[in-house]
mmCIF file of C-alpha atoms in Angstrom:
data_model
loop_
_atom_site.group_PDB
_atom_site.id
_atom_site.type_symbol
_atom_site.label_atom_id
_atom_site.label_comp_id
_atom_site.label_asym_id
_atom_site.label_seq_id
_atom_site.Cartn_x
_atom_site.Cartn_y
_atom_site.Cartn_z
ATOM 1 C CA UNK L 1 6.753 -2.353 -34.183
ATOM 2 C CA UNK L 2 10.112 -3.431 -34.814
ATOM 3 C CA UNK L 3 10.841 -7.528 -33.719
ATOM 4 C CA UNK L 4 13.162 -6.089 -30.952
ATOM 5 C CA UNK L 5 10.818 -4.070 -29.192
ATOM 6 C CA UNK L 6 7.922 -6.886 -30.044
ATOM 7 C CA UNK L 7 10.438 -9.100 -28.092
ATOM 8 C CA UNK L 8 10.691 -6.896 -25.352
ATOM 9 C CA UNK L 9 7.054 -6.240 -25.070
ATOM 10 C CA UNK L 10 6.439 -10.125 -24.878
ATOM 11 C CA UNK L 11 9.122 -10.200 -22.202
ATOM 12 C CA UNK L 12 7.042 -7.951 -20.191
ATOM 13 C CA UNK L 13 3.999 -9.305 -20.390
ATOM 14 C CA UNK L 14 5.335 -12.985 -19.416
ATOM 15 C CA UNK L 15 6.606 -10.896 -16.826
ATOM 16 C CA UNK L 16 3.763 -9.710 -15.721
ATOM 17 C CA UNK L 17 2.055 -12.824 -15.874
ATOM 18 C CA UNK L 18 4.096 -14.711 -13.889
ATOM 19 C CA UNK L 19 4.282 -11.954 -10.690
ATOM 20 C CA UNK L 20 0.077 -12.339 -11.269
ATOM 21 C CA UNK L 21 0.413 -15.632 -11.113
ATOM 22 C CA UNK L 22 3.029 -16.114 -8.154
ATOM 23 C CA UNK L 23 0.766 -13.579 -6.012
ATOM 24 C CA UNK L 24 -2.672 -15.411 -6.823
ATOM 25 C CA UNK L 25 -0.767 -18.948 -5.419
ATOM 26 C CA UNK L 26 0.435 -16.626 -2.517
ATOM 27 C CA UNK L 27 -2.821 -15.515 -1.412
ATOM 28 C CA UNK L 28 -3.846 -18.920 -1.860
ATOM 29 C CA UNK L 29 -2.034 -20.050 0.520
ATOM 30 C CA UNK L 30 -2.795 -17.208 2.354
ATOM 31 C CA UNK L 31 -5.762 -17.734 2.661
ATOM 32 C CA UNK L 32 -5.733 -21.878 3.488
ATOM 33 C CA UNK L 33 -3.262 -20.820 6.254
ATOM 34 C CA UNK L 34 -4.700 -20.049 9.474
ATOM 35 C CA UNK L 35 -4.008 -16.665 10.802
ATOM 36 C CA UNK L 36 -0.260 -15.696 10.803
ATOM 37 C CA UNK L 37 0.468 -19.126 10.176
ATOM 38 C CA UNK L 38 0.098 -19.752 14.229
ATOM 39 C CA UNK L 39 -0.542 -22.426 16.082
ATOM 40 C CA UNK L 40 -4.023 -22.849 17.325
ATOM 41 C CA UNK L 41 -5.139 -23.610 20.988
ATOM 42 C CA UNK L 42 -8.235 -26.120 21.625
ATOM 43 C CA UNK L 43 -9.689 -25.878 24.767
ATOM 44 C CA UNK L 44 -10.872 -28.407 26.935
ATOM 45 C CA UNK L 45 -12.437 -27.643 30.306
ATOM 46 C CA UNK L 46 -12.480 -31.086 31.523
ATOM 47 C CA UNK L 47 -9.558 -33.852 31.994
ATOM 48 C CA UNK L 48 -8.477 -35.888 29.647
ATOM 49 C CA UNK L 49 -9.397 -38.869 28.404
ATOM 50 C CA UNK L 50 -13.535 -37.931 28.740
ATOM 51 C CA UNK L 51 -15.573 -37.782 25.519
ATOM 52 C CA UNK L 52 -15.304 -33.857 25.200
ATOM 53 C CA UNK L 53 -11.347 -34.516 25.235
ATOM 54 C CA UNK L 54 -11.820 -37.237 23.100
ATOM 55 C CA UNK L 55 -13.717 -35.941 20.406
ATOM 56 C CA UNK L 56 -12.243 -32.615 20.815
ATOM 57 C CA UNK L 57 -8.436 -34.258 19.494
ATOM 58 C CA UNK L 58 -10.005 -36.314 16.733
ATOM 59 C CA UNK L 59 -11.894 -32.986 15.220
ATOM 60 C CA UNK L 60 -8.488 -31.260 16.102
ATOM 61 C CA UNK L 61 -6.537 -33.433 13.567
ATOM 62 C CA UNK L 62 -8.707 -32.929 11.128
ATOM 63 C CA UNK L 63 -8.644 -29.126 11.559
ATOM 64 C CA UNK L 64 -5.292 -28.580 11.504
ATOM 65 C CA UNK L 65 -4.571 -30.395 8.252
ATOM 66 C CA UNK L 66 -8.132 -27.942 6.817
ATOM 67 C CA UNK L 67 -6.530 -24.857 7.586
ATOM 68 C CA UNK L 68 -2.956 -25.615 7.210
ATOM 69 C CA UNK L 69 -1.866 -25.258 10.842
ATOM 70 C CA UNK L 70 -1.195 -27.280 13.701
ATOM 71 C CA UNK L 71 -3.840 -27.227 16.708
ATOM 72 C CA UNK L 72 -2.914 -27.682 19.724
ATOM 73 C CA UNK L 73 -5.170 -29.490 22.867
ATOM 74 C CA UNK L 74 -5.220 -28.175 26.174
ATOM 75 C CA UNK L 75 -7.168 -29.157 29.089
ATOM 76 C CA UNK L 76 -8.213 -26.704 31.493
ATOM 77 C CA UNK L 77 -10.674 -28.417 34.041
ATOM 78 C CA UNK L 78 -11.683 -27.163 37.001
ATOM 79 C CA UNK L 79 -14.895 -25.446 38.648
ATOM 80 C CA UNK L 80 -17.686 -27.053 36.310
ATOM 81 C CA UNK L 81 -15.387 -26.589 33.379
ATOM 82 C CA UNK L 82 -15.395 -22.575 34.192
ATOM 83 C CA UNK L 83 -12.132 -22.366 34.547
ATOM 84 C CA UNK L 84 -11.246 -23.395 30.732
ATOM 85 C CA UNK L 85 -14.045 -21.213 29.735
ATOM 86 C CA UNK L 86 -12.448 -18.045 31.620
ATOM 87 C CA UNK L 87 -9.312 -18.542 29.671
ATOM 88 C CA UNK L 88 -10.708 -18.388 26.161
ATOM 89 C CA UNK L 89 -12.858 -15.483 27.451
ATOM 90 C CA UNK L 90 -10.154 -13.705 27.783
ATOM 91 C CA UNK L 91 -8.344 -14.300 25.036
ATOM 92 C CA UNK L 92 -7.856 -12.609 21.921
ATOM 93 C CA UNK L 93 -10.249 -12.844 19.180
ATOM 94 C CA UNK L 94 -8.410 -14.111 16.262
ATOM 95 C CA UNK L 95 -9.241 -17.309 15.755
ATOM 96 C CA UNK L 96 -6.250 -18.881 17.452
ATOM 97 C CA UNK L 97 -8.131 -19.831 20.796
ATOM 98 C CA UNK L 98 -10.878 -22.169 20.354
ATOM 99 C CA UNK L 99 -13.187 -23.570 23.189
ATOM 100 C CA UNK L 100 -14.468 -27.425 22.930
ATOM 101 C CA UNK L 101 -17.415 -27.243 25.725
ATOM 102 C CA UNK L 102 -20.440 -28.698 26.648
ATOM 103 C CA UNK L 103 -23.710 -27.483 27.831
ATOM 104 C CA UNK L 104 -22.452 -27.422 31.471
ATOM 105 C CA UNK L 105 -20.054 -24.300 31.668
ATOM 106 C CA UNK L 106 -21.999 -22.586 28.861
ATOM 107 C CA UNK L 107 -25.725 -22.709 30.107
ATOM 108 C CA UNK L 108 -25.693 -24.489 33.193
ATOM 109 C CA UNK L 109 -22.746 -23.892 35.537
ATOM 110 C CA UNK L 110 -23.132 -20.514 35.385
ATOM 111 C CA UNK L 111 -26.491 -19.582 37.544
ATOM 112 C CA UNK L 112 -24.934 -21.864 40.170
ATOM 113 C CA UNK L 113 -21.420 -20.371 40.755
ATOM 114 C CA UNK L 114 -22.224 -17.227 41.271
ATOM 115 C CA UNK L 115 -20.245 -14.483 40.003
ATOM 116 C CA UNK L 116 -17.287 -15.208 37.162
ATOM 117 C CA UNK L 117 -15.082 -13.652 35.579
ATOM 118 C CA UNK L 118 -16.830 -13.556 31.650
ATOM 119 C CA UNK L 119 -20.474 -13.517 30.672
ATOM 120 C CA UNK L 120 -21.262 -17.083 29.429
ATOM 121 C CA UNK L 121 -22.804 -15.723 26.489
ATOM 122 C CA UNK L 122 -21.945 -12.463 25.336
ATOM 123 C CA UNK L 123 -18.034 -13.087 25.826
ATOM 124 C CA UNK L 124 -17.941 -15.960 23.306
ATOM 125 C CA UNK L 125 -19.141 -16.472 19.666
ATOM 126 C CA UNK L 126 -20.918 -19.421 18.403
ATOM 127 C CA UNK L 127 -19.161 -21.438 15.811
ATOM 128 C CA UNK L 128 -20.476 -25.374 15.839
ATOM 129 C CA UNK L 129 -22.693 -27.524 17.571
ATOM 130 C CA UNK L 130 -20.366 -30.854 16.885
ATOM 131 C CA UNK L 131 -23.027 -32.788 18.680
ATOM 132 C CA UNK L 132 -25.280 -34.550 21.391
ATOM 133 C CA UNK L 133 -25.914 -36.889 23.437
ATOM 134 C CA UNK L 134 -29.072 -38.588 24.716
ATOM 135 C CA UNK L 135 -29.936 -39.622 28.397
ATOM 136 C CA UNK L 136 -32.037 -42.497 29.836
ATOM 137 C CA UNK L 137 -33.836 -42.883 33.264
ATOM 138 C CA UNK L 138 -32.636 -46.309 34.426
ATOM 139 C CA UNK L 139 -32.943 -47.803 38.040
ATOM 140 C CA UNK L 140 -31.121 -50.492 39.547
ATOM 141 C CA UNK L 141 -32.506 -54.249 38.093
ATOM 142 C CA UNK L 142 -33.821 -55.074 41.399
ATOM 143 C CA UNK L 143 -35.604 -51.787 42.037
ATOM 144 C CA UNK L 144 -39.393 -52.354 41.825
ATOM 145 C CA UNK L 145 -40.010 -48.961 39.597
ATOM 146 C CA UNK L 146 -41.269 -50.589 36.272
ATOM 147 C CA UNK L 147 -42.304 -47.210 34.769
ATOM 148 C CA UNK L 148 -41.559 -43.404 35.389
ATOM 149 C CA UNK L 149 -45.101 -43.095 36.956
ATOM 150 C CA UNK L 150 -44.451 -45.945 39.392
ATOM 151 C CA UNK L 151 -41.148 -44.267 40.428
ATOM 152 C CA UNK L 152 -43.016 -40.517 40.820
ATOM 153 C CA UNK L 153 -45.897 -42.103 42.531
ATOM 154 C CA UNK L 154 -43.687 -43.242 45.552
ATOM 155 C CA UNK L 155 -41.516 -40.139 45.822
ATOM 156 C CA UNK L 156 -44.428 -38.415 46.380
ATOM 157 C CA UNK L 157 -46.207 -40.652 48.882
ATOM 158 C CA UNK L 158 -42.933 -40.468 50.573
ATOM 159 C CA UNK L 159 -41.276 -37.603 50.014
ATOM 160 C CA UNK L 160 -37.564 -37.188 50.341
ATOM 161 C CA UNK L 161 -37.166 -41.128 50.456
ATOM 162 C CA UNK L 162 -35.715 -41.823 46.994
ATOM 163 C CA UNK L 163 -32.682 -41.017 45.872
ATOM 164 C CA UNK L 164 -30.990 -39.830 42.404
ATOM 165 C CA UNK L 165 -27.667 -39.657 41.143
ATOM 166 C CA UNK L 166 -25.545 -37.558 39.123
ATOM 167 C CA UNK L 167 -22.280 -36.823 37.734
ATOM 168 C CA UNK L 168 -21.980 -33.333 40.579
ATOM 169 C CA UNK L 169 -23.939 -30.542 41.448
ATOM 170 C CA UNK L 170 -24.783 -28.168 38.126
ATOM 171 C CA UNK L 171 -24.563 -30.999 35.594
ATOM 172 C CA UNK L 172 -26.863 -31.542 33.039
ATOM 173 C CA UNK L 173 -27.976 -35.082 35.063
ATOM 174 C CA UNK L 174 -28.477 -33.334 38.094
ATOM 175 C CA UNK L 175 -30.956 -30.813 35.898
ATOM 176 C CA UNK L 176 -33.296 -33.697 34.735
ATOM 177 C CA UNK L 177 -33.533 -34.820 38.229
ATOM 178 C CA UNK L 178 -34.622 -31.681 39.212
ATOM 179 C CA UNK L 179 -36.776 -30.927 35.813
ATOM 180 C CA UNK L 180 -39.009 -34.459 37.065
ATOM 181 C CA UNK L 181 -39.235 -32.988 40.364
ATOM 182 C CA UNK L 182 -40.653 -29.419 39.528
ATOM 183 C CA UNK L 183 -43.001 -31.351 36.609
ATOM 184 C CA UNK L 184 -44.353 -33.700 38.998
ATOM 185 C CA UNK L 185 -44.319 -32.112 42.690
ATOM 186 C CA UNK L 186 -42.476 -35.305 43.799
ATOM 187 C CA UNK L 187 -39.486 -34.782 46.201
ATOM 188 C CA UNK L 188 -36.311 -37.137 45.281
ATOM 189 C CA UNK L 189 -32.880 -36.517 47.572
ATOM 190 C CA UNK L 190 -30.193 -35.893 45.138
ATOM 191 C CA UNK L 191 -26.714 -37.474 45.714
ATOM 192 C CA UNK L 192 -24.327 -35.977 43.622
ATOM 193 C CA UNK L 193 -20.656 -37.699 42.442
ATOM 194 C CA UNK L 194 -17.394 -36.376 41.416
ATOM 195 C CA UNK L 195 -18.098 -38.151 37.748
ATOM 196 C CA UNK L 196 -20.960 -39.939 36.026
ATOM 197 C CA UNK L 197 -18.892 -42.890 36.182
ATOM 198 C CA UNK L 198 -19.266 -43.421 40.136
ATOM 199 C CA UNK L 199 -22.975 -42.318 40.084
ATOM 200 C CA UNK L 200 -23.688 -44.711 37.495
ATOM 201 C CA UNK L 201 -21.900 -47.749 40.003
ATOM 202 C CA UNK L 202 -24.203 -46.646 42.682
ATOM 203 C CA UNK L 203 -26.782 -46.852 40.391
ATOM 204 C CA UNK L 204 -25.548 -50.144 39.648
ATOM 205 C CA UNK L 205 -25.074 -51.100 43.133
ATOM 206 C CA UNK L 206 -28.679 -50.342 44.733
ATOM 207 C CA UNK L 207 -27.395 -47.255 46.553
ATOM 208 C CA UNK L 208 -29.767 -45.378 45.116
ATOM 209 C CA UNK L 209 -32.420 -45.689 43.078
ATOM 210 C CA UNK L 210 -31.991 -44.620 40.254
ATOM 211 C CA UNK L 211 -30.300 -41.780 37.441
ATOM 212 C CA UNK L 212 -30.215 -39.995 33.851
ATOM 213 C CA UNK L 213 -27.617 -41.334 32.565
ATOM 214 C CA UNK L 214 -25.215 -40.967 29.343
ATOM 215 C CA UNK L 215 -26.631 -43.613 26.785
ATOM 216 C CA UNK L 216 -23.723 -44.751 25.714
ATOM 217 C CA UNK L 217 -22.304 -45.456 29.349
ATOM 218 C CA UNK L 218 -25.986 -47.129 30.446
ATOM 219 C CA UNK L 219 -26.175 -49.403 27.270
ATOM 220 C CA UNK L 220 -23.828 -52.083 28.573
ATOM 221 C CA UNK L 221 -25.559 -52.836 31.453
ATOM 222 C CA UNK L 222 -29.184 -52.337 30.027
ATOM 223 C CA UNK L 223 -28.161 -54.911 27.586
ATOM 224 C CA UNK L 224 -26.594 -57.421 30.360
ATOM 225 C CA UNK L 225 -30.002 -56.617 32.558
ATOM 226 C CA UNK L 226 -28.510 -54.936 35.574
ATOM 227 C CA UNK L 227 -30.256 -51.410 34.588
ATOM 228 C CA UNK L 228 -33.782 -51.159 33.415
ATOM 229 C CA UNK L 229 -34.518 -48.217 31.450
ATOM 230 C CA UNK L 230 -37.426 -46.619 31.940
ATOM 231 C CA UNK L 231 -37.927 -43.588 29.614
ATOM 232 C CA UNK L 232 -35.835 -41.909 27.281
ATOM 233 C CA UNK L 233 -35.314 -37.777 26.986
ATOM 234 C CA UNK L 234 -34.086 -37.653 23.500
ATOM 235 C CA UNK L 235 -36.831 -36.337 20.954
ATOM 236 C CA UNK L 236 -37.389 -39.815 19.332
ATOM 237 C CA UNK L 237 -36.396 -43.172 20.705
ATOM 238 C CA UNK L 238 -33.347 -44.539 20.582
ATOM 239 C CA UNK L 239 -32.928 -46.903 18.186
ATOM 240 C CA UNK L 240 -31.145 -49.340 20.635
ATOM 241 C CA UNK L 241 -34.324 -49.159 22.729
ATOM 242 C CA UNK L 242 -37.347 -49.323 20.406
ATOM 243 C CA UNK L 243 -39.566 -50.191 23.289
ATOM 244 C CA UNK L 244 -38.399 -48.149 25.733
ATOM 245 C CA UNK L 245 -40.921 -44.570 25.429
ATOM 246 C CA UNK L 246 -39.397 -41.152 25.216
ATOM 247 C CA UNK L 247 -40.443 -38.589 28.453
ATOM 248 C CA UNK L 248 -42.640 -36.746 25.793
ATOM 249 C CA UNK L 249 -44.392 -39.470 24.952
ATOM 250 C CA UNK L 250 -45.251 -40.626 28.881
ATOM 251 C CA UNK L 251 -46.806 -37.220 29.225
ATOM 252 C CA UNK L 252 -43.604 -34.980 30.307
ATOM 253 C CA UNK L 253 -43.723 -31.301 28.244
ATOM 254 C CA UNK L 254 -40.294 -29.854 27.214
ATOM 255 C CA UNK L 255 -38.363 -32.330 28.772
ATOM 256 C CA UNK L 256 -36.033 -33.569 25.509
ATOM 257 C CA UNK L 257 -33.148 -32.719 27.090
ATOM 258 C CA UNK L 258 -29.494 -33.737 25.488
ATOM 259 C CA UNK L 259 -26.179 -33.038 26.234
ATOM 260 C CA UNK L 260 -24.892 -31.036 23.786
ATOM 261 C CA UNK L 261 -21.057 -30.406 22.906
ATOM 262 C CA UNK L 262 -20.178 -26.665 20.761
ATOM 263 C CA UNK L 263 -17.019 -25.143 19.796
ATOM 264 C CA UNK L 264 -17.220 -21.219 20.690
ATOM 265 C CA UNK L 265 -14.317 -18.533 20.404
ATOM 266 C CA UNK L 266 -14.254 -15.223 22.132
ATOM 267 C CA UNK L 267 -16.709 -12.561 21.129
ATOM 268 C CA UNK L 268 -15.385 -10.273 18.302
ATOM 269 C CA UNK L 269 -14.063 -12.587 16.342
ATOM 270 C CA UNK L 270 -14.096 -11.712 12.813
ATOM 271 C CA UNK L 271 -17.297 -13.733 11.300
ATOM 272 C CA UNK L 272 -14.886 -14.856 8.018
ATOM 273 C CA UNK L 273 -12.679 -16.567 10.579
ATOM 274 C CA UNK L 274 -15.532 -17.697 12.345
ATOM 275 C CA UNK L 275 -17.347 -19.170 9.189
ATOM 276 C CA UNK L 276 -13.724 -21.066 7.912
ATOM 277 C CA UNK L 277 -13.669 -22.535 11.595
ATOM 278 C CA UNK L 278 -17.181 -23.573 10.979
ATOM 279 C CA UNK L 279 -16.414 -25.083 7.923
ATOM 280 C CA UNK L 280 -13.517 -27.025 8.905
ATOM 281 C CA UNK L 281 -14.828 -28.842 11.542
ATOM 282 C CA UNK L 282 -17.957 -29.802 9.542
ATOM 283 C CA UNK L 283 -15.678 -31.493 6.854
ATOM 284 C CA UNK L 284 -14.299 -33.138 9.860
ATOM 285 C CA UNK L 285 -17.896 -34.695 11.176
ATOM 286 C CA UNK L 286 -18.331 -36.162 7.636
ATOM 287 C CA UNK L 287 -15.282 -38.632 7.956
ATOM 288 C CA UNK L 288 -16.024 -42.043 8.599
ATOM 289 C CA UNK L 289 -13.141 -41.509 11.642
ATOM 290 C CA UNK L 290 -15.105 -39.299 13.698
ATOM 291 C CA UNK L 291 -18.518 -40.835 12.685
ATOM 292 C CA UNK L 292 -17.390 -44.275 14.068
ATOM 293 C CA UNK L 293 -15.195 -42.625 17.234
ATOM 294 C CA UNK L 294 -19.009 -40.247 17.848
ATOM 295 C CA UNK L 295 -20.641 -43.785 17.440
ATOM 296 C CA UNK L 296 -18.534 -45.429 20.174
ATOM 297 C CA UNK L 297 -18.882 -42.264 22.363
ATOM 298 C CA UNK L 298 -22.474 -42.277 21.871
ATOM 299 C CA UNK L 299 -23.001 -39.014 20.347
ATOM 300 C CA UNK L 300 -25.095 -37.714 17.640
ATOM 301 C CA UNK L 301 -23.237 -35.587 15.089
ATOM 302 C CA UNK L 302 -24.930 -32.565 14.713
ATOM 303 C CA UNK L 303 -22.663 -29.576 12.771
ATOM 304 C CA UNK L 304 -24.368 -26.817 11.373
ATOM 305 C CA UNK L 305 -24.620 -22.982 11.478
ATOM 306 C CA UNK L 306 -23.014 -20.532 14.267
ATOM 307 C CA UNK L 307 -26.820 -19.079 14.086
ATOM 308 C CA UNK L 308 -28.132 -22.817 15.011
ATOM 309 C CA UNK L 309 -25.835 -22.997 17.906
ATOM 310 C CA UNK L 310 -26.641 -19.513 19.539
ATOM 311 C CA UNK L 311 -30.443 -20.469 19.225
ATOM 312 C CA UNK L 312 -29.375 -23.237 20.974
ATOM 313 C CA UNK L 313 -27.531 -22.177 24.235
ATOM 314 C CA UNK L 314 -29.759 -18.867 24.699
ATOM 315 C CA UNK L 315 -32.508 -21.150 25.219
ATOM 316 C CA UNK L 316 -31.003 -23.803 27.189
ATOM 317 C CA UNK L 317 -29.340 -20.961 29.394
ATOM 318 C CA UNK L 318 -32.390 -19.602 29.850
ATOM 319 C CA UNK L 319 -34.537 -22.957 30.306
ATOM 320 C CA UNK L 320 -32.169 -24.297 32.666
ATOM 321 C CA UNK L 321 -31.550 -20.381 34.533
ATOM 322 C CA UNK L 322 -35.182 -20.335 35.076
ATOM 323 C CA UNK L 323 -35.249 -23.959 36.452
ATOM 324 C CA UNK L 324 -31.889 -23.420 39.119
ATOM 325 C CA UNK L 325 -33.685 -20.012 40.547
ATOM 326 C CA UNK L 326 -37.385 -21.431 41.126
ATOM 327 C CA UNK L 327 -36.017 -24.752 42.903
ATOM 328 C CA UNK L 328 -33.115 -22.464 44.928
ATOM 329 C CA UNK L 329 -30.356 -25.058 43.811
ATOM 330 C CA UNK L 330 -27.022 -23.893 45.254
ATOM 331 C CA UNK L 331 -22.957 -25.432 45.248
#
């Protein structure tokens, strides 16, 4: 081979090399990209400024800097958080619609609203479980109930006498009110509130006698001794309250009952883009940022598989399904 063609040959080759090289970076950053380079849409069903909109942001900036894209927040409330759920049901399944829910629209809401416009769980596809949050039975500091047993014993010598609080009709503290009743046969007149935040001042304020509430919005005043905890429904104890029992271990069967927040997108999307979106937002539960923020919100950082999370709401739509029909609980 003569040096000219040698030359030429070379030439090629870096050539060739180079157009390799500039398509491997390309696809690269193909692939880190979200899809088409869009901006994604984060749905929140509730207002903002609760803890789903607040953890829902703080994953979102971390998400958008993972897959190279900007995500945008928007808060759809209404209807038991239905109405944000409708909207990403009908979306289009490419990743660029997200849903940041709770238990509530996803496995509760639904067997009390009757009919709606999606199926809660066969129009949306798992991706996350980004965590829970435990509940504990407190009354009032001057109510006389020093145990769960004391409480149930009354409501059922007097039925229809005591009174529970929640955050509305449907919610996941209106459930365990109605979970005690059915395991116990005692009768309790439920009050609900537009909010936990006003239940839990009623709570406060003797109106009635007592609620599940959020741990991290009882701790305060458990701590400052106007709310006396009586039993806990997370699986173990909390470790706040090392004294105060769980419902399992006062005799209560399947009654560990959390509030769980998921991320889900609309049925059909592709299980790649599903996995990244998995992926991405369990980076984001490992920073110290959103451990300390889920610390402060009271919630337990959960993550894990789309698999884990559609175990998870096929069994608490069922559970709580079942539950709403047998005690004929209407809006």
């Amino acid at each position: 081979m003569s040096t000219h063609s040698y030359l030429q040959s070379l030439a090629r080759r870096r050539i060739l090399i180079g157009t390799v090289a500039a398509l491997a970076a390309w696809g690269i950053r193909a692939e880190e990209a979200w899809p088409d380079g869009k901006t994604m849409t984060w749905v929140v069903p509730y207002p903002p400024g609760g803890s789903t909109d607040v953890l829902g942001r703080a994953i979102a900036r971390q998400v958008d800097a993972s897959l190279g894209t900007t995500v945008v927040v928007e808060n759809r409330p209404g209807a038991t958080g239905t109405i944000g759920a409708a909207r990403v049901a009908r979306s289009a399944p490419d990743g660029l619609t997200v849903l940041g829910t709770s238990i509530g629209p996803q496995a509760i809401a639904p067997h009390i609203m009757g009919s709606l416009p999606y199926d809660p769980v066969e129009d949306f596809a798992p991706v996350i479980t980004v965590g829970t949050i435990p509940h504990i039975l407190v009354v009032g500091a001057k109510q006389p109930y020093q145990s769960v047993k004391a409480l149930v014993d009354e409501a059922k010598a007097s039925p229809d006498h005591l009174a529970f609080a929640s955050g509305g009709t449907g919610t996941v503290l209106h459930m365990q009110g109605e979970l005690l009743q059915q395991q116990t046969g005692a009768r309790f007149i439920h009050v609900p509130y537009k909010g936990d935040t006003p239940a839990l001042q009623d709570t406060l304020g003797e109106q009635v006698q007592f609620m599940f509430a959020p741990a991290a919005a009882a701790l305060p005043h458990i701590q400052s001794g106007t709310l006396r905890p009586l039993a806990v429904t997370s699986a173990q104890r909390l470790p706040a309250l090392p004294n105060v029992p769980t419902m399992a271990e006062l005799g209560f069967n399947d009654f560990v009952v959390e509030q769980w927040q998921a991320v889900f997108v609309p049925a059909s999307t592709p299980s790649s883009t599903i996995q990244r979106l998995n992926g991405a937002i369990e980076k984001a539960l490992q920073t110290p940022d959103l451990t300390a923020l889920a610390d402060k919100l009271g919630i337990t950082l959960v993550g894990g598989t789309p698999q884990a999370l559609d175990e998870r709401r096929r069994a608490d739509f069922s559970k709580w399904g079942k539950l709403i029909r047998e005690a004929g609980i209407q809006r």
